[in-house]
Amino acid sequence: VQLQASGGGLVQAGGYLRLSCTASGIIFGIDDWAWYRQAPGKQRELVANSMKGDATTYADSVKGRFTLFRDNAKNTVYLQMNSLEPEDTAVYYCKARVLTLKMSRGDYWGQGTQVTVSS
């Protein structure tokens, strides 16, 4: 299983970006999707989490600005980021809990995509 993230870039404060992450491989289904981020010198933090059958949850710092939505048919998750702030600058990682065709579950990470917000 591989996760490919894309969509990062440089944007001015107040702008927007949409990240995407697609899973490929021997996938039966994806239970959970999550987006994390890690800023320089800081620990990786959870930004948004979508568990199968449950509502999506968000970090307080992004509530009302970021939206996670998933396309189960395409094994893809998106993170729509609006009203971006310089504090949102980080490398963003996607994570998926995957049920493989071999009926095993595991967590897989994307390679990270850089988001830089200028003031």
Tab-separated table of C-alpha atoms in Angstrom:
chain	number	residue	atom	x	y	z
A	1	VAL	CA	0.000	0.000	0.000
A	2	GLN	CA	1.267	3.471	-0.892
A	3	LEU	CA	-0.088	6.907	-0.120
A	4	GLN	CA	0.696	9.816	-2.415
A	5	ALA	CA	0.061	13.309	-1.100
A	6	SER	CA	0.011	16.462	-3.194
A	7	GLY	CA	-1.304	20.000	-3.320
A	8	GLY	CA	1.076	21.863	-1.062
A	9	GLY	CA	2.675	25.127	-2.017
A	10	LEU	CA	3.302	28.748	-1.150
A	11	VAL	CA	0.302	30.970	-0.477
A	12	GLN	CA	-0.314	34.352	1.106
A	13	ALA	CA	-2.117	34.678	4.398
A	14	GLY	CA	-5.855	34.561	3.860
A	15	GLY	CA	-5.477	32.305	0.852
A	16	TYR	CA	-6.436	28.688	0.376
A	17	LEU	CA	-5.041	25.345	-0.699
A	18	ARG	CA	-6.467	21.900	-1.224
A	19	LEU	CA	-4.365	18.909	-0.337
A	20	SER	CA	-5.104	15.464	-1.646
A	21	CYS	CA	-3.872	12.017	-0.766
A	22	THR	CA	-4.538	8.862	-2.732
A	23	ALA	CA	-3.950	5.327	-1.579
A	24	SER	CA	-3.010	2.586	-3.984
A	25	GLY	CA	-2.170	-1.081	-3.733
A	26	ILE	CA	-3.957	-4.159	-2.456
A	27	ILE	CA	-6.750	-2.236	-0.785
A	28	PHE	CA	-10.077	-3.676	0.225
A	29	GLY	CA	-11.171	-0.525	1.986
A	30	ILE	CA	-10.022	2.391	4.093
A	31	ASP	CA	-11.418	2.702	7.582
A	32	ASP	CA	-9.890	5.939	8.771
A	33	TRP	CA	-8.181	8.919	7.213
A	34	ALA	CA	-6.228	11.607	9.004
A	35	TRP	CA	-4.128	14.637	8.241
A	36	TYR	CA	-1.199	15.590	10.455
A	37	ARG	CA	1.277	18.417	10.219
A	38	GLN	CA	4.720	19.126	11.554
A	39	ALA	CA	6.208	22.586	11.743
A	40	PRO	CA	9.972	23.131	12.132
A	41	GLY	CA	11.076	22.396	15.670
A	42	LYS	CA	7.651	21.127	16.707
A	43	GLN	CA	6.066	17.753	17.198
A	44	ARG	CA	3.743	16.288	14.624
A	45	GLU	CA	0.156	17.208	15.446
A	46	LEU	CA	-3.193	15.855	14.376
A	47	VAL	CA	-5.095	18.299	12.180
A	48	ALA	CA	-8.183	16.337	11.141
A	49	ASN	CA	-9.392	12.801	11.652
A	50	SER	CA	-12.143	10.931	9.856
A	51	MET	CA	-13.042	7.588	11.373
A	52	LYS	CA	-15.367	5.268	9.504
A	53	GLY	CA	-18.904	5.824	10.674
A	54	ASP	CA	-18.025	8.798	12.873
A	55	ALA	CA	-17.979	12.522	12.388
A	56	THR	CA	-14.730	14.167	11.408
A	57	THR	CA	-12.858	15.916	14.193
A	58	TYR	CA	-10.487	18.861	13.905
A	59	ALA	CA	-7.789	20.503	15.928
A	60	ASP	CA	-9.058	23.639	17.618
A	61	SER	CA	-6.565	25.721	15.669
A	62	VAL	CA	-8.139	24.806	12.315
A	63	LYS	CA	-11.827	24.469	13.161
A	64	GLY	CA	-13.981	26.471	10.816
A	65	ARG	CA	-11.138	26.898	8.332
A	66	PHE	CA	-10.158	23.378	7.294
A	67	THR	CA	-12.429	20.656	5.958
A	68	LEU	CA	-11.561	17.017	5.420
A	69	PHE	CA	-13.578	15.108	2.904
A	70	ARG	CA	-13.071	11.690	1.480
A	71	ASP	CA	-13.873	9.977	-1.799
A	72	ASN	CA	-14.142	6.324	-0.873
A	73	ALA	CA	-14.549	5.215	-4.470
A	74	LYS	CA	-11.177	6.752	-5.333
A	75	ASN	CA	-9.430	5.858	-2.050
A	76	THR	CA	-8.666	9.542	-1.753
A	77	VAL	CA	-8.894	12.116	0.996
A	78	TYR	CA	-8.771	15.879	0.661
A	79	LEU	CA	-8.016	18.690	3.047
A	80	GLN	CA	-9.533	21.988	2.027
A	81	MET	CA	-7.664	24.734	3.834
A	82	ASN	CA	-9.167	28.220	3.814
A	83	SER	CA	-8.175	31.459	5.512
A	84	LEU	CA	-4.638	30.217	5.844
A	85	GLU	CA	-2.400	31.774	8.470
A	86	PRO	CA	1.396	31.835	8.752
A	87	GLU	CA	1.011	29.490	11.727
A	88	ASP	CA	-0.314	26.854	9.339
A	89	THR	CA	3.103	26.569	7.729
A	90	ALA	CA	4.231	22.963	8.071
A	91	VAL	CA	4.740	19.707	6.267
A	92	TYR	CA	1.374	17.993	6.001
A	93	TYR	CA	1.089	14.231	6.141
A	94	CYS	CA	-1.841	11.974	5.388
A	95	LYS	CA	-2.422	8.719	7.176
A	96	ALA	CA	-4.810	5.896	6.356
A	97	ARG	CA	-5.914	2.837	8.256
A	98	VAL	CA	-6.232	0.326	5.468
A	99	LEU	CA	-7.916	-3.015	5.236
A	100	THR	CA	-5.984	-4.904	2.576
A	101	LEU	CA	-7.175	-7.606	0.238
A	102	LYS	CA	-5.351	-10.025	2.523
A	103	MET	CA	-7.793	-8.946	5.255
A	104	SER	CA	-5.102	-7.350	7.392
A	105	ARG	CA	-5.266	-3.832	8.809
A	106	GLY	CA	-2.432	-1.365	9.075
A	107	ASP	CA	-1.592	2.315	9.218
A	108	TYR	CA	0.135	3.860	6.243
A	109	TRP	CA	1.635	7.337	5.812
A	110	GLY	CA	2.039	9.615	2.853
A	111	GLN	CA	5.351	11.269	2.102
A	112	GLY	CA	4.358	14.749	3.226
A	113	THR	CA	3.656	17.914	1.299
A	114	GLN	CA	4.990	21.343	2.260
A	115	VAL	CA	2.582	24.185	2.952
A	116	THR	CA	4.067	27.642	3.396
A	117	VAL	CA	1.919	30.640	4.257
A	118	SER	CA	3.512	34.045	3.937
A	119	SER	CA	2.380	37.041	5.960
